[in-house]
PDB file of C-alpha atoms in Angstrom:
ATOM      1  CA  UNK A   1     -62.528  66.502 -64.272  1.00  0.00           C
ATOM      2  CA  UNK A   2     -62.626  64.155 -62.155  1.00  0.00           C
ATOM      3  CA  UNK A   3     -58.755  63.230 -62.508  1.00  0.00           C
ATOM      4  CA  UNK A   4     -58.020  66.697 -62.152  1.00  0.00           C
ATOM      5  CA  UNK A   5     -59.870  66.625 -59.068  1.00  0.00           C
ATOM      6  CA  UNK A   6     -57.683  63.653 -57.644  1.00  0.00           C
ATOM      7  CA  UNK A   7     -54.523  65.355 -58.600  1.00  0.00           C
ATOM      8  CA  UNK A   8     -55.023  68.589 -56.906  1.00  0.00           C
ATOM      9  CA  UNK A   9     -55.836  66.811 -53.659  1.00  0.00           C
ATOM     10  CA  UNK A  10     -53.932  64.052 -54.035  1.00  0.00           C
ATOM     11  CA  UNK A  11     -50.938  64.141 -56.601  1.00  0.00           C
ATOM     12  CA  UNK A  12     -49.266  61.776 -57.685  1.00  0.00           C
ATOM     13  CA  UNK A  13     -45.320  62.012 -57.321  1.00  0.00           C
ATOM     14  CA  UNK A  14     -42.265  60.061 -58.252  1.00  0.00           C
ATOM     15  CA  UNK A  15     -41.621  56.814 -56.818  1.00  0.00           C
ATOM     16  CA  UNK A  16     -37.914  57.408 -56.521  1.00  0.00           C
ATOM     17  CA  UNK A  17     -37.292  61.412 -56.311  1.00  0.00           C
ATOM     18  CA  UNK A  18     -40.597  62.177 -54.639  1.00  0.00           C
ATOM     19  CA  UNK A  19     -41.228  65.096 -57.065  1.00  0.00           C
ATOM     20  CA  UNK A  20     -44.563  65.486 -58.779  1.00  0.00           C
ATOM     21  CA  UNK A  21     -45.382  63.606 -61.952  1.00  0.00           C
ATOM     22  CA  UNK A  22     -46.632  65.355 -64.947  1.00  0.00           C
ATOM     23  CA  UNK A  23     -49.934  64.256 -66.817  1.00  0.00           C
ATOM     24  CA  UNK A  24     -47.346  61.853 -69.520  1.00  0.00           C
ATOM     25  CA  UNK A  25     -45.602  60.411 -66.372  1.00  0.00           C
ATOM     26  CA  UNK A  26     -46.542  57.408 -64.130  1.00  0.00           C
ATOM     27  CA  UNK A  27     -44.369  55.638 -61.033  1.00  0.00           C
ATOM     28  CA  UNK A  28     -41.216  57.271 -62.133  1.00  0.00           C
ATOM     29  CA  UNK A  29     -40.814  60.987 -63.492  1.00  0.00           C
ATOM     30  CA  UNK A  30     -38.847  60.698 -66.689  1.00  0.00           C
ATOM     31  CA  UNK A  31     -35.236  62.142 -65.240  1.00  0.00           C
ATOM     32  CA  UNK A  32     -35.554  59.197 -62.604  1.00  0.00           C
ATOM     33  CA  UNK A  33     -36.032  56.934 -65.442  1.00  0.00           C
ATOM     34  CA  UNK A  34     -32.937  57.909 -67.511  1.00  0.00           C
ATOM     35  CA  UNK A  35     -31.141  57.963 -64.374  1.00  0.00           C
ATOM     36  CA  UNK A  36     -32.194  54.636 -62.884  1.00  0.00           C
ATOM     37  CA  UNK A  37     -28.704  52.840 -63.453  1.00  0.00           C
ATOM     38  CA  UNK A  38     -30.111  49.498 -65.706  1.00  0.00           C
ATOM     39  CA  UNK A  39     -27.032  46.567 -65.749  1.00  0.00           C
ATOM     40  CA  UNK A  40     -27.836  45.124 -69.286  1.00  0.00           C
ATOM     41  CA  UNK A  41     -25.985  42.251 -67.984  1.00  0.00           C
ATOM     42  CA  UNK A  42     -28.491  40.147 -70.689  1.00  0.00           C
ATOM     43  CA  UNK A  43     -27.214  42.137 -73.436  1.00  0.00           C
ATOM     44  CA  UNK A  44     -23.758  41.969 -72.814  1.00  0.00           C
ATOM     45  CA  UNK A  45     -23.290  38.387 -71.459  1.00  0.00           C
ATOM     46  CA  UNK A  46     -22.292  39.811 -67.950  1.00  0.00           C
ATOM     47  CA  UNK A  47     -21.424  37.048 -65.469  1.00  0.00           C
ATOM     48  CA  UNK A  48     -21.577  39.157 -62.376  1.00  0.00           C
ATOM     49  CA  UNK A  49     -24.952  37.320 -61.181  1.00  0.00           C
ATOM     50  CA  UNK A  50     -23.691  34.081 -61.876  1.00  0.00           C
ATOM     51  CA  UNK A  51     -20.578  34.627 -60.175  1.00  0.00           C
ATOM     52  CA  UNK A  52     -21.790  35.458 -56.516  1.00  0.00           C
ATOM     53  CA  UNK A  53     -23.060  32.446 -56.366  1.00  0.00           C
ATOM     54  CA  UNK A  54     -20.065  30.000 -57.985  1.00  0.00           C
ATOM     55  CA  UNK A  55     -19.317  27.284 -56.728  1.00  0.00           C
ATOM     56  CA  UNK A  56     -22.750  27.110 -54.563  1.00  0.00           C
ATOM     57  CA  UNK A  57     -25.409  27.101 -57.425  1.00  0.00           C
ATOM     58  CA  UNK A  58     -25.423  27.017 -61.612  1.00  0.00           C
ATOM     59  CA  UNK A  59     -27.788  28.595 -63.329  1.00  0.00           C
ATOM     60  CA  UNK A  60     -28.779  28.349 -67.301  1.00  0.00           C
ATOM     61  CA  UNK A  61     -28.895  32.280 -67.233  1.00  0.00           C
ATOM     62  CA  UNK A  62     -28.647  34.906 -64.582  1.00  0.00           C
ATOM     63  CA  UNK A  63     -29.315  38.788 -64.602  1.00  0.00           C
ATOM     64  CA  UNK A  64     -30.326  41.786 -62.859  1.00  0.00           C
ATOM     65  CA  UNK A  65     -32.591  44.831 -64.206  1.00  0.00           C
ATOM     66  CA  UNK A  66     -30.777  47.516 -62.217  1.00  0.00           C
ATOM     67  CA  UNK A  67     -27.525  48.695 -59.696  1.00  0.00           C
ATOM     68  CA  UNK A  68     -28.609  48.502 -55.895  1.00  0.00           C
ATOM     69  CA  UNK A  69     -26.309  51.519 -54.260  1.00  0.00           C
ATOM     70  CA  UNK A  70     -27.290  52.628 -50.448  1.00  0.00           C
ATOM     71  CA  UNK A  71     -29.578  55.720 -50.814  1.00  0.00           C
ATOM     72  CA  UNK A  72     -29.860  55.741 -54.342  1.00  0.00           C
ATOM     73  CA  UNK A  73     -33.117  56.188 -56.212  1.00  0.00           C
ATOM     74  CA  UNK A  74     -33.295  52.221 -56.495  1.00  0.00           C
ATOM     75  CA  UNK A  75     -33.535  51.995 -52.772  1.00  0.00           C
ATOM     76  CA  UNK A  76     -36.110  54.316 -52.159  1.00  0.00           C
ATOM     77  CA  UNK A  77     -38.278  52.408 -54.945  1.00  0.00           C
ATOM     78  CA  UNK A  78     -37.370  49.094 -53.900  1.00  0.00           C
ATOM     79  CA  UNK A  79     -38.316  50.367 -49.768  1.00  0.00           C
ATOM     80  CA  UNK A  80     -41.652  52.197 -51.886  1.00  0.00           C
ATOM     81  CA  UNK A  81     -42.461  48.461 -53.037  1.00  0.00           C
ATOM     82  CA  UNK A  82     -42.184  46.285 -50.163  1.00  0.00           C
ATOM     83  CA  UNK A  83     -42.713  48.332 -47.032  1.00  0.00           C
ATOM     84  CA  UNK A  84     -45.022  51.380 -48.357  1.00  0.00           C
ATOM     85  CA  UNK A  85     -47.677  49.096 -50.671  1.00  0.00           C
ATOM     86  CA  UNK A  86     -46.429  50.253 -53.443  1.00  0.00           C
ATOM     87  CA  UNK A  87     -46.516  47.138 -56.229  1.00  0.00           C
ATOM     88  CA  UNK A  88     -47.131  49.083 -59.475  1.00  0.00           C
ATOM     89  CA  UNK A  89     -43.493  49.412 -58.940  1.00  0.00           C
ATOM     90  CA  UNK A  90     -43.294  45.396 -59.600  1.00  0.00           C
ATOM     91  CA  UNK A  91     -45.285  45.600 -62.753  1.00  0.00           C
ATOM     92  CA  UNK A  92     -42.695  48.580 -64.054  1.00  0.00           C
ATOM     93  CA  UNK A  93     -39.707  46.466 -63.480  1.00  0.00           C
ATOM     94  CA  UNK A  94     -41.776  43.414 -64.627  1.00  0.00           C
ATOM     95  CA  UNK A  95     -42.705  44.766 -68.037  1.00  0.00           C
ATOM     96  CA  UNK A  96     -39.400  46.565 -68.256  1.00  0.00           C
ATOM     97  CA  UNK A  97     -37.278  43.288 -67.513  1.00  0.00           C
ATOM     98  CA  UNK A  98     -40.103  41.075 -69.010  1.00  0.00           C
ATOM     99  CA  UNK A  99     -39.621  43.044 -72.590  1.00  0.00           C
ATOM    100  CA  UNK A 100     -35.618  42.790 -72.802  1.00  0.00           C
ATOM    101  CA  UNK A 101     -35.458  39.221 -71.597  1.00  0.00           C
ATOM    102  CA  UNK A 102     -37.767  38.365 -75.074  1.00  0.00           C
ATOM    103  CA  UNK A 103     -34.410  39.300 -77.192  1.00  0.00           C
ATOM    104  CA  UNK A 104     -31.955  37.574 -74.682  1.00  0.00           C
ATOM    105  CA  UNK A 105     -31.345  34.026 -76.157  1.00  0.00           C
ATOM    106  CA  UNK A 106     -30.551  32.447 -72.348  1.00  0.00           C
ATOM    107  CA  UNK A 107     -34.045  33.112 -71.256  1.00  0.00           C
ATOM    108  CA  UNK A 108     -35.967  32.333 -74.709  1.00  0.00           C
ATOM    109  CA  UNK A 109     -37.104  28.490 -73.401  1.00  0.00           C
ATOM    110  CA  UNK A 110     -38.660  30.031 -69.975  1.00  0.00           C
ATOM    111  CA  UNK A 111     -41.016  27.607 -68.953  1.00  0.00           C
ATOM    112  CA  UNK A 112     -42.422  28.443 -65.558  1.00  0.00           C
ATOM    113  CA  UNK A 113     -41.296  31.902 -63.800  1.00  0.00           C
ATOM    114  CA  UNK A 114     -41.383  31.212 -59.774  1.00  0.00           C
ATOM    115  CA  UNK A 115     -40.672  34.132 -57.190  1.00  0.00           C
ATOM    116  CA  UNK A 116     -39.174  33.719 -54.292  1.00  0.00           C
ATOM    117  CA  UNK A 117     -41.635  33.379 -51.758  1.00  0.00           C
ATOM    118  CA  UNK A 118     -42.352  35.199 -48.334  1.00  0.00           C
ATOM    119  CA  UNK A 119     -43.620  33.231 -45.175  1.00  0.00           C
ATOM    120  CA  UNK A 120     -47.646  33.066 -44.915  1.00  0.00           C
ATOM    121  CA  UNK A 121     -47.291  35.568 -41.433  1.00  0.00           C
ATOM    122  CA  UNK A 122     -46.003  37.724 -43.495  1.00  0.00           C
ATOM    123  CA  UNK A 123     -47.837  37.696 -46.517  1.00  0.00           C
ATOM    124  CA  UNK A 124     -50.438  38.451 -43.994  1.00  0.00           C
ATOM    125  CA  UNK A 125     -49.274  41.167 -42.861  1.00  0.00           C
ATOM    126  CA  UNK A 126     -47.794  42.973 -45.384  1.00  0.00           C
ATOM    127  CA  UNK A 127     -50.840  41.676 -48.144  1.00  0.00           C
ATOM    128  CA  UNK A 128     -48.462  40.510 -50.999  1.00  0.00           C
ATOM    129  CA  UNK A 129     -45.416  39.283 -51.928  1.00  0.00           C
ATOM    130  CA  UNK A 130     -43.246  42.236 -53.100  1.00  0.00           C
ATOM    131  CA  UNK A 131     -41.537  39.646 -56.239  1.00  0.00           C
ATOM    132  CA  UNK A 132     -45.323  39.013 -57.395  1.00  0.00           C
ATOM    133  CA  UNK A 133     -46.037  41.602 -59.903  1.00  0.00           C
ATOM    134  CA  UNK A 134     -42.612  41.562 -61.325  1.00  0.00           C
ATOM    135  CA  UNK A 135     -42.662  37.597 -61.657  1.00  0.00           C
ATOM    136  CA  UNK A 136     -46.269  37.866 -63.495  1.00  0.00           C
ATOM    137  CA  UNK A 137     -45.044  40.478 -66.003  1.00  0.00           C
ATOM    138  CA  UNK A 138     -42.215  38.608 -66.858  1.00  0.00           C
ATOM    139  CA  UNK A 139     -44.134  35.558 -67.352  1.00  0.00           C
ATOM    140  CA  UNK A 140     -46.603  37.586 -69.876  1.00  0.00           C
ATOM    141  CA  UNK A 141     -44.086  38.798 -71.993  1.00  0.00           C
ATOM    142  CA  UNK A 142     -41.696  35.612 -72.188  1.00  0.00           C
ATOM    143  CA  UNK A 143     -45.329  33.774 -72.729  1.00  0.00           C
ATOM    144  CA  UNK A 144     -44.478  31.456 -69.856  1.00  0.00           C
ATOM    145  CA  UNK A 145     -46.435  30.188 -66.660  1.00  0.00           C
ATOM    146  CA  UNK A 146     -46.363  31.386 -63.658  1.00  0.00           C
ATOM    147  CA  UNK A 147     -46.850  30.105 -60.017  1.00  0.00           C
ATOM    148  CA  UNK A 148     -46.605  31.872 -56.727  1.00  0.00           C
ATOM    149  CA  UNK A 149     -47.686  28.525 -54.669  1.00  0.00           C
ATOM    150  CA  UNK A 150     -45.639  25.835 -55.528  1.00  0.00           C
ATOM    151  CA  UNK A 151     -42.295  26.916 -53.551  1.00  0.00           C
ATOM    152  CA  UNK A 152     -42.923  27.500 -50.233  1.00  0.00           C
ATOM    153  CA  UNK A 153     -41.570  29.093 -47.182  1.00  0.00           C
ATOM    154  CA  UNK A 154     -41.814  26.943 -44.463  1.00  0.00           C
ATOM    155  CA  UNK A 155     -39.965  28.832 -42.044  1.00  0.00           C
ATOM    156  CA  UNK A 156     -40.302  32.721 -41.343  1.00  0.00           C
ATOM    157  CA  UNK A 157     -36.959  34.462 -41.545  1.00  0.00           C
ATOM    158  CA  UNK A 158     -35.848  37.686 -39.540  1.00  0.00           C
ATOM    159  CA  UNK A 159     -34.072  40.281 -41.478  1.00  0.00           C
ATOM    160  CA  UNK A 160     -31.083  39.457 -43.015  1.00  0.00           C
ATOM    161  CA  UNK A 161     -29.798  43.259 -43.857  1.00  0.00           C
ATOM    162  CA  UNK A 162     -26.748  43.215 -41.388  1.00  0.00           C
ATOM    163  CA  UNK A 163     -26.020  39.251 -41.881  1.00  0.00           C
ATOM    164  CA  UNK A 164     -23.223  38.233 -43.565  1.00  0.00           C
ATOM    165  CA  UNK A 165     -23.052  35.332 -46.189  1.00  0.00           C
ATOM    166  CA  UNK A 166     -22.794  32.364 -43.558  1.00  0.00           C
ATOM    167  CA  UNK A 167     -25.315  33.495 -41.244  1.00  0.00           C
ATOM    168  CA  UNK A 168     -27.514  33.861 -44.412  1.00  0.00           C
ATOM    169  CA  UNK A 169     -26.822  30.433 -45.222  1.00  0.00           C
ATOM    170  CA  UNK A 170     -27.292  29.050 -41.677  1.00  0.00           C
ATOM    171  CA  UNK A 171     -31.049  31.383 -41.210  1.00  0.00           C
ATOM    172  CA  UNK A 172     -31.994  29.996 -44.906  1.00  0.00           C
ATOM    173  CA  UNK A 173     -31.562  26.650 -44.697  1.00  0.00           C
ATOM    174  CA  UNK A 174     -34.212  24.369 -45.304  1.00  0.00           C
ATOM    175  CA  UNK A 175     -36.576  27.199 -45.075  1.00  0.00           C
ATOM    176  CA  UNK A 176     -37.873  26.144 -48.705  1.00  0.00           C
ATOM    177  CA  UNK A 177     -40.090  23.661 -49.566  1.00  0.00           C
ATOM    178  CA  UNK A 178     -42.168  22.479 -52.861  1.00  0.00           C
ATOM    179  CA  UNK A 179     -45.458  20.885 -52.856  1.00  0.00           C
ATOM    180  CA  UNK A 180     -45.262  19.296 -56.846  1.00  0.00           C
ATOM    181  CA  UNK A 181     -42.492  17.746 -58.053  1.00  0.00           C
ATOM    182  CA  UNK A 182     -44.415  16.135 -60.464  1.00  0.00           C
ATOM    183  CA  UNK A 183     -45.795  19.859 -62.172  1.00  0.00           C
ATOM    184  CA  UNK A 184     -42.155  21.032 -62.520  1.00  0.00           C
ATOM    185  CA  UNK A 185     -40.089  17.722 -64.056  1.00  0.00           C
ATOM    186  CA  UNK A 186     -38.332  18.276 -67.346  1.00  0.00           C
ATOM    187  CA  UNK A 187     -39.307  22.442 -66.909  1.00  0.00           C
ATOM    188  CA  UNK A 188     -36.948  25.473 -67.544  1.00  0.00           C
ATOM    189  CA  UNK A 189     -37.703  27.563 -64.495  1.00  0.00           C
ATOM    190  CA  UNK A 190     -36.673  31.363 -64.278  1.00  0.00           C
ATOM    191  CA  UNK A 191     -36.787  32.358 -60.753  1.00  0.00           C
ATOM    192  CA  UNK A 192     -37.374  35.786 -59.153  1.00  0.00           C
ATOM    193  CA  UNK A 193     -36.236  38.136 -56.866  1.00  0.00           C
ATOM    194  CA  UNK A 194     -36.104  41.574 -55.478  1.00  0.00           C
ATOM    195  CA  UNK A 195     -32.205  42.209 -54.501  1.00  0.00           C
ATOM    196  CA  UNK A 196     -29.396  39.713 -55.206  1.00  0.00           C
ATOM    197  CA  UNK A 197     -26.494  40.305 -52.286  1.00  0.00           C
ATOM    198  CA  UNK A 198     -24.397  37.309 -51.072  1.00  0.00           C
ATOM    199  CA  UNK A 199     -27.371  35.058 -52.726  1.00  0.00           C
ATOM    200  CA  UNK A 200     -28.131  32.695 -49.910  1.00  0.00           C
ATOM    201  CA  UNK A 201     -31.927  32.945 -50.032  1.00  0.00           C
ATOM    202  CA  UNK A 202     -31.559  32.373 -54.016  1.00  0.00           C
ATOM    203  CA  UNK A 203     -29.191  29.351 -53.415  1.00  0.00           C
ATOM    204  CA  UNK A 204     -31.611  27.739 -50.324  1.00  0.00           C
ATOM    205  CA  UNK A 205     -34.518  27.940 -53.486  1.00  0.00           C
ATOM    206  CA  UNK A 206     -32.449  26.413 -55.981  1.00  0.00           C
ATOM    207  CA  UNK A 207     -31.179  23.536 -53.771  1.00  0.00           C
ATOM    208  CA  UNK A 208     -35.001  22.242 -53.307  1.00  0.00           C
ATOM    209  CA  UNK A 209     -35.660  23.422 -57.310  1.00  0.00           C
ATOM    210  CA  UNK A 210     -32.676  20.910 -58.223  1.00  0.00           C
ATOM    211  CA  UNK A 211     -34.054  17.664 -56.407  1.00  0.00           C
ATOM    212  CA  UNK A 212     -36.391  18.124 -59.918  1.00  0.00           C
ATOM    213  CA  UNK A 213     -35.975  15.010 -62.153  1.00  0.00           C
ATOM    214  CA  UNK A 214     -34.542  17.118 -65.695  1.00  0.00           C
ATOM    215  CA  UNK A 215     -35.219  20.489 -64.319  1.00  0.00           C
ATOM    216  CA  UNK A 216     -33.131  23.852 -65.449  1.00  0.00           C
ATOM    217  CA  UNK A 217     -32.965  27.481 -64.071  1.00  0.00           C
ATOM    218  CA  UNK A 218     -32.489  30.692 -64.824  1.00  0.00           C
ATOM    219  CA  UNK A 219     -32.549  33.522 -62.116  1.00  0.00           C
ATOM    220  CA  UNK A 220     -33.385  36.949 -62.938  1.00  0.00           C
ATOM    221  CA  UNK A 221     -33.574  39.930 -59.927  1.00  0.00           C
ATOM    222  CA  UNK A 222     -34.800  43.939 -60.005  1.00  0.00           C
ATOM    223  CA  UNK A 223     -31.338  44.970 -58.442  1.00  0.00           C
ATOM    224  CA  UNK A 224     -28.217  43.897 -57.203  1.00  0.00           C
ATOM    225  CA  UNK A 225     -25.998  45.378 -54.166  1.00  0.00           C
ATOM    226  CA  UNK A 226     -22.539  46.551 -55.876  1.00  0.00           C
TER     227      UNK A 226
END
């Protein structure tokens, strides 16, 4: 009754179309789900990941859950997650990810999973790092570690939406940081992100990652800009 109650003042509705969700539905109504356009990049061996960033950074295995196009329904859930407080959306791609990453051979030695981390100022102000949830649900189903405080942001970025790959580079350099070397030697780490575009945030991580005596990584994003 009670549920009822909370649905008739307060529905719940899809996370991408906006509609409302039926009783059987949660985050995403079930036509947003068939139509949410998934890569399977770690099914078919897709280097498309990999490739933005050749030359700059190698990675043991690379992938993306799902096509980033400008006003899709992968926008409005990835805006839903990190500007509207919406991080159930992090555990759906987590799980979702988490579960087809278990039969992808690249990503079946996953030691540690590591997101990519947000400055302190604005972790307080926004109250949690959008990659969180996804990194945690990945790390339950590939029965790895995880740790959100080892690699740091030292620096707080502005937005890099209309910057293109150099001034990414130049605003992300050195902003990283980690604060045990020691933890991470000899480790297979998969790191995680929201959006994958030129990759200069991912390659700024993996530069202070690779100072690791015997480390390896693996990247794995929710989306990536086509």
């Amino acid at each position: 009754m009670v549920k009822n109650l909370l649905n008739l003042f307060f529905p719940k509705v899809c996370l991408a179309c906006k509609y409302m969700l039926t009783d059987n539905e949660d985050i995403v109504c079930t036509k947003c789900r068939h139509e949410l356009p998934a890569t399977n990049f770690h099914f078919d061996l897709d280097k498309k990941v990999a490739d933005i960033l050749y030359g700059r950074v190698q990675f043991v295995d690379s992938t993306a859950l799902l096509h980033f196009y400008k006003k899709g329904i992968v926008q409005e859930l990835m805006h839903n997650l990190k500007y509207r407080g919406h991080e159930e959306i992090g555990v759906f791609l987590g799980k979702w990810l988490g579960s087809e990453l278990t039969d992808a051979s690249g990503f079946n030695d996953i030691d540690v999973v590591i997101p990519v981390p947000i400055h302190k100022s604005r972790l307080r102000k926004r109250g949690y790092n959008q990659v969180s949830k996804f990194g945690e649900e990945i790390a339950n189903k590939l029965n790895a570690e995880f740790n959100e405080t080892i690699l740091i942001r030292s620096f707080a970025t502005k937005t890099q939406v209309f910057q293109d790959r150099i001034g990414r580079s130049i605003d992300n350099e050195a902003k990283f940081s980690i604060n045990d070397f020691e933890y991470l030697k000899n480790k297979h780490i998969l790191l995680v992100d929201d959006i994958i575009t030129t990759g200069a945030t991912i390659e700024s991580c993996a530069t202070v990652l690779n100072q690791i005596e015997g480390v390896k990584l693996s990247l794995a994003t929710m989306a990536i800009t086509d």
